[in-house]
mmCIF file of C-alpha atoms in Angstrom:
data_model
loop_
_atom_site.group_PDB
_atom_site.id
_atom_site.type_symbol
_atom_site.label_atom_id
_atom_site.label_comp_id
_atom_site.label_asym_id
_atom_site.label_seq_id
_atom_site.Cartn_x
_atom_site.Cartn_y
_atom_site.Cartn_z
ATOM 1 C CA MET A 1 70.300 115.856 82.033
ATOM 2 C CA GLY A 2 73.195 114.469 79.912
ATOM 3 C CA HIS A 3 74.430 110.896 79.724
ATOM 4 C CA LEU A 4 77.868 109.569 80.444
ATOM 5 C CA ASP A 5 79.667 108.131 77.440
ATOM 6 C CA SER A 6 82.939 106.242 77.076
ATOM 7 C CA ASP A 7 84.666 109.213 75.461
ATOM 8 C CA LEU A 8 84.167 111.349 78.530
ATOM 9 C CA LEU A 9 85.257 108.522 80.774
ATOM 10 C CA ARG A 10 88.481 107.961 78.768
ATOM 11 C CA THR A 11 89.297 111.648 78.962
ATOM 12 C CA PHE A 12 88.684 111.571 82.731
ATOM 13 C CA LEU A 13 90.971 108.531 83.118
ATOM 14 C CA ALA A 14 93.724 110.146 81.049
ATOM 15 C CA VAL A 15 93.772 113.201 83.319
ATOM 16 C CA ALA A 16 93.429 111.159 86.482
ATOM 17 C CA HIS A 17 96.328 108.868 85.645
ATOM 18 C CA SER A 18 98.647 111.656 84.495
ATOM 19 C CA GLY A 19 97.854 114.150 87.240
ATOM 20 C CA SER A 20 97.417 117.120 84.931
ATOM 21 C CA VAL A 21 95.160 118.238 82.076
ATOM 22 C CA THR A 22 98.104 118.953 79.793
ATOM 23 C CA ASP A 23 99.615 115.442 80.169
ATOM 24 C CA GLY A 24 96.195 113.873 80.004
ATOM 25 C CA ALA A 25 95.579 115.658 76.695
ATOM 26 C CA ASP A 26 98.855 114.247 75.383
ATOM 27 C CA ARG A 27 97.752 110.719 76.283
ATOM 28 C CA ILE A 28 94.595 110.952 74.208
ATOM 29 C CA HIS A 29 96.076 113.119 71.413
ATOM 30 C CA ARG A 30 93.806 116.093 72.074
ATOM 31 C CA SER A 31 94.481 119.775 72.737
ATOM 32 C CA GLN A 32 94.504 120.980 76.311
ATOM 33 C CA SER A 33 91.457 123.180 75.638
ATOM 34 C CA ALA A 34 89.480 120.270 74.133
ATOM 35 C CA THR A 35 90.344 118.091 77.115
ATOM 36 C CA SER A 36 89.313 120.819 79.561
ATOM 37 C CA ILE A 37 85.984 121.136 77.763
ATOM 38 C CA GLN A 38 85.419 117.380 78.124
ATOM 39 C CA ILE A 39 86.127 117.497 81.794
ATOM 40 C CA LYS A 40 83.792 120.426 82.315
ATOM 41 C CA ARG A 41 81.052 118.616 80.349
ATOM 42 C CA LEU A 42 81.523 115.541 82.567
ATOM 43 C CA GLU A 43 81.265 117.678 85.725
ATOM 44 C CA ARG A 44 78.104 119.356 84.417
ATOM 45 C CA ILE A 45 76.512 115.916 83.878
ATOM 46 C CA LEU A 46 77.501 114.756 87.339
ATOM 47 C CA GLY A 47 76.753 118.044 89.001
ATOM 48 C CA ARG A 48 80.050 117.694 90.935
ATOM 49 C CA GLN A 49 83.744 118.396 90.391
ATOM 50 C CA VAL A 50 85.858 115.372 89.639
ATOM 51 C CA PHE A 51 89.165 117.137 90.145
ATOM 52 C CA ASP A 52 90.644 119.657 92.587
ATOM 53 C CA ARG A 53 93.517 121.939 91.653
ATOM 54 C CA HIS A 54 96.846 120.994 93.248
ATOM 55 C CA GLY A 55 99.923 123.117 92.449
ATOM 56 C CA ARG A 56 100.476 122.812 88.671
ATOM 57 C CA GLY A 57 98.342 119.710 88.374
ATOM 58 C CA VAL A 58 95.081 118.148 89.588
ATOM 59 C CA VAL A 59 94.064 115.517 92.128
ATOM 60 C CA LEU A 60 90.859 113.549 92.333
ATOM 61 C CA SER A 61 88.007 115.038 94.324
ATOM 62 C CA GLU A 62 85.737 112.801 96.398
ATOM 63 C CA ALA A 63 83.442 112.423 93.382
ATOM 64 C CA GLY A 64 86.474 111.627 91.202
ATOM 65 C CA ARG A 65 87.608 108.901 93.559
ATOM 66 C CA GLN A 66 84.169 107.328 93.396
ATOM 67 C CA LEU A 67 84.097 107.596 89.593
ATOM 68 C CA LEU A 68 87.617 106.198 89.005
ATOM 69 C CA PRO A 69 86.984 102.431 89.470
ATOM 70 C CA LEU A 70 83.705 102.661 87.592
ATOM 71 C CA ALA A 71 85.372 104.404 84.632
ATOM 72 C CA GLN A 72 88.106 101.858 84.587
ATOM 73 C CA ASP A 73 85.672 98.987 84.635
ATOM 74 C CA VAL A 74 83.360 100.427 81.945
ATOM 75 C CA THR A 75 86.132 101.266 79.477
ATOM 76 C CA ALA A 76 87.910 97.956 80.108
ATOM 77 C CA ARG A 77 84.726 96.014 79.426
ATOM 78 C CA LEU A 78 84.058 97.947 76.210
ATOM 79 C CA ASP A 79 87.588 97.327 74.988
ATOM 80 C CA GLU A 80 87.338 93.638 75.814
ATOM 81 C CA ALA A 81 84.018 93.364 73.991
ATOM 82 C CA HIS A 82 85.532 95.074 70.924
ATOM 83 C CA ARG A 83 88.482 92.762 70.919
ATOM 84 C CA SER A 84 86.257 89.679 71.314
ATOM 85 C CA LEU A 85 83.799 90.654 68.601
ATOM 86 C CA SER A 86 86.402 91.908 66.100
ATOM 87 C CA GLY A 87 87.909 88.443 66.016
ATOM 88 C CA ALA A 88 91.384 89.836 65.324
ATOM 89 C CA PRO A 89 93.960 87.887 67.395
ATOM 90 C CA MET A 90 96.274 90.059 69.424
ATOM 91 C CA LYS A 91 99.902 89.912 68.462
ATOM 92 C CA GLY A 92 103.140 91.653 69.432
ATOM 93 C CA ARG A 93 105.567 91.789 72.327
ATOM 94 C CA LEU A 94 104.937 93.064 75.864
ATOM 95 C CA ARG A 95 107.732 93.728 78.358
ATOM 96 C CA LEU A 96 106.296 93.283 81.858
ATOM 97 C CA GLY A 97 107.955 93.760 85.232
ATOM 98 C CA ILE A 98 106.595 92.001 88.350
ATOM 99 C CA PRO A 99 107.994 91.915 91.874
ATOM 100 C CA ASP A 100 109.834 88.781 92.904
ATOM 101 C CA ASP A 101 108.094 88.543 96.281
ATOM 102 C CA HIS A 102 104.993 90.613 96.996
ATOM 103 C CA GLY A 103 101.946 89.088 95.230
ATOM 104 C CA ARG A 104 104.110 86.782 93.152
ATOM 105 C CA ALA A 105 101.576 83.883 93.101
ATOM 106 C CA ARG A 106 98.714 86.147 91.978
ATOM 107 C CA LEU A 107 100.843 87.901 89.375
ATOM 108 C CA THR A 108 102.127 84.541 87.994
ATOM 109 C CA ALA A 109 98.460 83.493 87.564
ATOM 110 C CA ILE A 110 97.807 86.793 85.753
ATOM 111 C CA ILE A 111 100.524 85.962 83.221
ATOM 112 C CA ALA A 112 99.173 82.471 82.688
ATOM 113 C CA ASP A 113 95.650 83.813 82.167
ATOM 114 C CA PHE A 114 96.852 86.483 79.686
ATOM 115 C CA ASN A 115 98.880 83.920 77.785
ATOM 116 C CA ARG A 116 95.936 81.501 77.559
ATOM 117 C CA ARG A 117 93.672 84.278 76.144
ATOM 118 C CA HIS A 118 96.288 85.781 73.859
ATOM 119 C CA PRO A 119 98.757 83.002 72.889
ATOM 120 C CA LYS A 120 100.258 84.972 69.983
ATOM 121 C CA VAL A 121 101.549 87.707 72.214
ATOM 122 C CA GLU A 122 105.179 87.303 73.293
ATOM 123 C CA LEU A 123 105.551 88.130 76.980
ATOM 124 C CA ASP A 124 109.029 89.305 78.076
ATOM 125 C CA VAL A 125 108.735 89.113 81.852
ATOM 126 C CA THR A 126 111.233 90.551 84.375
ATOM 127 C CA CYS A 127 110.701 89.073 87.802
ATOM 128 C CA ALA A 128 113.036 90.920 90.183
ATOM 129 C CA LEU A 129 113.311 93.541 92.948
ATOM 130 C CA SER A 130 110.719 96.107 91.988
ATOM 131 C CA ALA A 131 112.706 99.141 93.231
ATOM 132 C CA GLY A 132 114.291 99.502 89.802
ATOM 133 C CA PHE A 133 111.068 99.242 87.802
ATOM 134 C CA PRO A 134 110.173 103.007 87.748
ATOM 135 C CA GLU A 135 113.619 103.790 86.208
ATOM 136 C CA ALA A 136 113.154 100.853 83.736
ATOM 137 C CA LEU A 137 109.818 102.351 82.687
ATOM 138 C CA ALA A 138 111.302 105.875 82.356
ATOM 139 C CA LYS A 139 114.071 104.465 80.150
ATOM 140 C CA ARG A 140 111.557 102.388 78.163
ATOM 141 C CA ARG A 141 113.117 99.078 79.097
ATOM 142 C CA LEU A 142 109.693 97.948 80.270
ATOM 143 C CA ASP A 143 106.210 98.641 78.853
ATOM 144 C CA LEU A 144 104.281 97.898 82.029
ATOM 145 C CA ALA A 145 105.308 97.137 85.642
ATOM 146 C CA VAL A 146 103.821 96.324 89.026
ATOM 147 C CA TYR A 147 105.854 97.520 91.976
ATOM 148 C CA GLU A 148 105.748 98.800 95.566
ATOM 149 C CA VAL A 149 105.907 102.419 96.682
ATOM 150 C CA GLU A 150 105.247 104.346 99.885
ATOM 151 C CA THR A 151 103.224 107.044 98.120
ATOM 152 C CA PRO A 152 101.772 106.606 94.612
ATOM 153 C CA LYS A 153 102.616 109.344 92.037
ATOM 154 C CA PRO A 154 100.548 110.508 89.126
ATOM 155 C CA GLY A 155 100.354 107.706 86.582
ATOM 156 C CA GLU A 156 100.694 104.979 89.174
ATOM 157 C CA GLU A 157 97.450 103.084 89.641
ATOM 158 C CA LEU A 158 96.922 101.667 93.150
ATOM 159 C CA LEU A 159 96.249 97.942 93.235
ATOM 160 C CA LEU A 160 96.794 96.995 96.882
ATOM 161 C CA GLU A 161 97.586 98.627 100.216
ATOM 162 C CA ASP A 162 99.453 96.541 102.752
ATOM 163 C CA PRO A 163 100.217 97.900 106.255
ATOM 164 C CA THR A 164 103.800 97.315 107.467
ATOM 165 C CA CYS A 165 104.801 96.199 110.934
ATOM 166 C CA TRP A 166 107.858 95.081 112.895
ATOM 167 C CA VAL A 167 107.880 91.336 113.419
ATOM 168 C CA THR A 168 109.779 88.835 115.563
ATOM 169 C CA ALA A 169 109.951 85.097 115.865
ATOM 170 C CA GLN A 170 107.278 83.355 117.946
ATOM 171 C CA ASN A 171 108.473 82.982 121.579
ATOM 172 C CA ARG A 172 111.596 85.047 120.907
ATOM 173 C CA ASP A 173 111.741 88.314 122.814
ATOM 174 C CA LEU A 174 114.569 90.649 121.693
ATOM 175 C CA SER A 175 113.240 93.796 123.280
ATOM 176 C CA ASN A 176 115.653 93.610 126.217
ATOM 177 C CA ASP A 177 118.756 93.272 124.061
ATOM 178 C CA THR A 178 121.232 96.066 124.767
ATOM 179 C CA THR A 179 121.704 96.615 121.056
ATOM 180 C CA LEU A 180 118.656 95.483 119.068
ATOM 181 C CA PRO A 181 119.497 93.332 116.000
ATOM 182 C CA LEU A 182 117.607 94.268 112.786
ATOM 183 C CA ALA A 183 117.045 92.496 109.476
ATOM 184 C CA LEU A 184 116.777 94.978 106.616
ATOM 185 C CA PHE A 185 116.703 95.134 102.849
ATOM 186 C CA ASP A 186 120.221 95.744 101.554
ATOM 187 C CA HIS A 187 119.346 98.154 98.717
ATOM 188 C CA ALA A 188 118.436 101.796 98.859
ATOM 189 C CA CYS A 189 114.633 101.844 98.918
ATOM 190 C CA TRP A 190 111.819 103.342 100.961
ATOM 191 C CA TRP A 191 111.474 100.114 102.973
ATOM 192 C CA ARG A 192 114.990 100.451 104.343
ATOM 193 C CA HIS A 193 114.572 104.149 104.951
ATOM 194 C CA ALA A 194 111.273 103.653 106.790
ATOM 195 C CA ALA A 195 112.773 100.879 108.968
ATOM 196 C CA LEU A 196 115.799 102.954 109.923
ATOM 197 C CA HIS A 197 113.632 106.017 110.733
ATOM 198 C CA SER A 198 111.383 103.894 112.963
ATOM 199 C CA ALA A 199 114.349 102.272 114.696
ATOM 200 C CA GLU A 200 116.105 105.556 115.290
ATOM 201 C CA ALA A 201 112.949 106.968 116.878
ATOM 202 C CA ARG A 202 113.366 104.421 119.719
ATOM 203 C CA GLY A 203 116.349 106.402 121.011
ATOM 204 C CA LYS A 204 118.141 103.162 121.840
ATOM 205 C CA PRO A 205 121.102 101.347 120.203
ATOM 206 C CA PHE A 206 120.490 98.982 117.310
ATOM 207 C CA ARG A 207 122.618 97.173 114.751
ATOM 208 C CA ILE A 208 121.958 95.751 111.300
ATOM 209 C CA ALA A 209 122.496 92.071 111.959
ATOM 210 C CA TYR A 210 121.256 90.765 108.623
ATOM 211 C CA SER A 211 120.702 92.174 105.104
ATOM 212 C CA SER A 212 118.824 90.648 102.190
ATOM 213 C CA GLN A 213 117.522 91.616 98.737
ATOM 214 C CA SER A 214 114.193 89.804 99.201
ATOM 215 C CA VAL A 215 111.242 89.358 101.521
ATOM 216 C CA GLN A 216 112.083 85.681 101.750
ATOM 217 C CA GLY A 217 115.533 86.521 103.060
ATOM 218 C CA ILE A 218 114.136 88.832 105.767
ATOM 219 C CA LEU A 219 111.566 86.194 106.704
ATOM 220 C CA ALA A 220 114.306 83.590 107.117
ATOM 221 C CA ALA A 221 116.316 85.778 109.452
ATOM 222 C CA VAL A 222 113.350 86.772 111.630
ATOM 223 C CA GLU A 223 111.976 83.221 111.855
ATOM 224 C CA ALA A 224 115.430 82.071 112.910
ATOM 225 C CA GLY A 225 115.188 84.505 115.863
ATOM 226 C CA ILE A 226 118.349 86.423 115.039
ATOM 227 C CA ALA A 227 116.717 89.799 114.273
ATOM 228 C CA VAL A 228 113.573 91.923 114.167
ATOM 229 C CA GLY A 229 112.369 92.901 110.666
ATOM 230 C CA LEU A 230 109.920 95.240 108.984
ATOM 231 C CA LEU A 231 107.496 93.382 106.731
ATOM 232 C CA GLY A 232 104.046 93.798 105.199
ATOM 233 C CA ARG A 233 101.218 92.144 107.098
ATOM 234 C CA SER A 234 100.476 90.032 104.022
ATOM 235 C CA SER A 235 103.948 88.396 104.444
ATOM 236 C CA LEU A 236 103.315 87.225 108.066
ATOM 237 C CA THR A 237 103.585 83.496 108.720
ATOM 238 C CA ALA A 238 102.546 81.363 111.711
ATOM 239 C CA ALA A 239 106.125 81.437 112.934
ATOM 240 C CA LEU A 240 106.030 85.243 113.437
ATOM 241 C CA SER A 241 104.574 87.695 115.915
ATOM 242 C CA VAL A 242 104.024 91.460 115.565
ATOM 243 C CA ALA A 243 106.465 93.294 117.825
ATOM 244 C CA ASP A 244 104.596 94.844 120.749
ATOM 245 C CA ALA A 245 104.911 98.305 122.313
ATOM 246 C CA SER A 246 107.846 97.175 124.525
ATOM 247 C CA TYR A 247 110.156 97.507 121.526
ATOM 248 C CA GLY A 248 109.342 101.216 121.216
ATOM 249 C CA PHE A 249 109.204 101.431 117.453
ATOM 250 C CA SER A 250 107.458 104.400 115.905
ATOM 251 C CA ALA A 251 104.617 103.957 113.367
ATOM 252 C CA THR A 252 105.565 102.715 109.915
ATOM 253 C CA PRO A 253 103.859 103.539 106.583
ATOM 254 C CA SER A 254 101.774 101.175 104.456
ATOM 255 C CA SER A 255 103.168 99.651 101.296
ATOM 256 C CA LYS A 256 101.266 100.429 98.133
ATOM 257 C CA LEU A 257 101.398 98.010 95.210
ATOM 258 C CA VAL A 258 100.967 100.067 92.043
ATOM 259 C CA MET A 259 100.793 99.561 88.297
ATOM 260 C CA ALA A 260 102.289 101.899 85.734
ATOM 261 C CA SER A 261 103.116 101.888 82.036
ATOM 262 C CA THR A 262 105.499 103.649 79.654
ATOM 263 C CA GLY A 263 104.754 106.685 77.599
ATOM 264 C CA HIS A 264 101.730 108.866 77.092
ATOM 265 C CA THR A 265 99.476 106.338 75.320
ATOM 266 C CA ASP A 266 98.534 102.831 76.316
ATOM 267 C CA THR A 267 99.049 100.372 73.462
ATOM 268 C CA ARG A 268 96.431 97.663 72.891
ATOM 269 C CA LEU A 269 98.723 95.083 74.577
ATOM 270 C CA VAL A 270 99.375 97.275 77.628
ATOM 271 C CA ALA A 271 95.655 98.167 77.967
ATOM 272 C CA THR A 272 94.666 94.493 77.808
ATOM 273 C CA MET A 273 97.259 93.439 80.361
ATOM 274 C CA LYS A 274 96.098 96.228 82.676
ATOM 275 C CA THR A 275 92.538 94.935 82.433
ATOM 276 C CA THR A 276 93.717 91.401 83.253
ATOM 277 C CA ILE A 277 95.600 92.641 86.329
ATOM 278 C CA ARG A 278 92.703 94.778 87.550
ATOM 279 C CA HIS A 279 90.293 91.901 87.287
ATOM 280 C CA ALA A 280 92.734 89.629 89.216
ATOM 281 C CA PHE A 281 92.898 92.128 92.087
ATOM 282 C CA PHE A 282 89.376 93.525 92.104
ATOM 283 C CA GLY A 283 87.155 90.950 90.403
ATOM 284 C CA ASN A 284 84.056 92.227 88.675
ATOM 285 C CA THR A 285 83.674 95.208 90.988
ATOM 286 C CA ALA A 286 87.018 96.778 89.910
ATOM 287 C CA THR A 287 87.128 98.716 93.183
ATOM 288 C CA SER A 288 90.448 100.579 93.067
ATOM 289 C CA GLY A 289 92.644 100.855 96.109
ATOM 290 C CA ARG A 290 91.117 97.987 98.110
ATOM 291 C CA LYS A 291 93.179 97.182 101.178
ATOM 292 C CA SER A 292 94.602 93.753 101.867
ATOM 293 C CA GLN A 293 92.860 91.702 104.524
#
C-alpha cells in the first residue's frame, strides 16, 4: 500500500480547482500525461476514483469531495511551516477584492491578521460590489477575490453557502397589496434575476419600488416597510420576518461565497492569503463548503 505525499495532493488540487487535467497541468507546469499519471497513482493508493469525467473536463467524485478539504489543509500547513522556518519575510504587492456587504467583518479581520503576520506585504484592497470581481480577475486587475455566485465554476473555491429568502418588516403584511412592492439590487446580477424569476412565478402584479447597490440599502427599504426584498439568511435582523407562503413566491437559490485567483499558478502571496482566508472560515478543520448557520 502506497502513502500519500504532498506532491500528489498538489496535483489533485490543481486539477480540482481548474476543472480539467489539461488546465491543472498548466497550473503546476507539468505535461498532461505526467499529471494524469499522478492522478492515477493517487487513485491506486486510495482505491477509489477522485474525479468523474464531465464533458471535456472533470468533476470531483464522492471520494474527491472528501479529500479536497484535507488536501487543502495539509498543503497549506506545509507551506506555512516552510515559510516560518525559512525565516525569509514575505514581500510584494497583493491586489485583493472583497465584497462590501456579505462577510465584511470577517474579511476585514482576515486582512488585519494577514498584515500583522506579513507587514512587508503591500495590500491593495478593493471593497466594492463583488459582481465585477470575476471580470477584474480575468483582466488581471485583481490577484485574488472573494465574491458571491449562484453556482461555483471551476477554479472558484466554495467558502460559504447562504440560503436566500424573501423578507418583510416585522408586523408589516404586504401580501394583500394589489401590486406587490419589491426592493431589488439595481445592477445586472444573479440576485436580481433570481428575485424577478421568483416574483414572476407568483402570477400576480408587482412593481420595483426601491433599488439599491448594496445589502444595506435593501435592508433599509424592507425594515422601513415599503417593500419585500430577497436577502441571504445571514443578513436577517430582528426587525425582519421571512415572507410566508401567503406571498406565493417560488423557491430561490442559495448564495455561494467563493474565492478565486488570477492565472494558472498561485504566487506565494496569493497562496498565503488563501490559507489565511480558509482558516478564518473553517478553523483548523478546513472543511470546505460548510453552510452558514
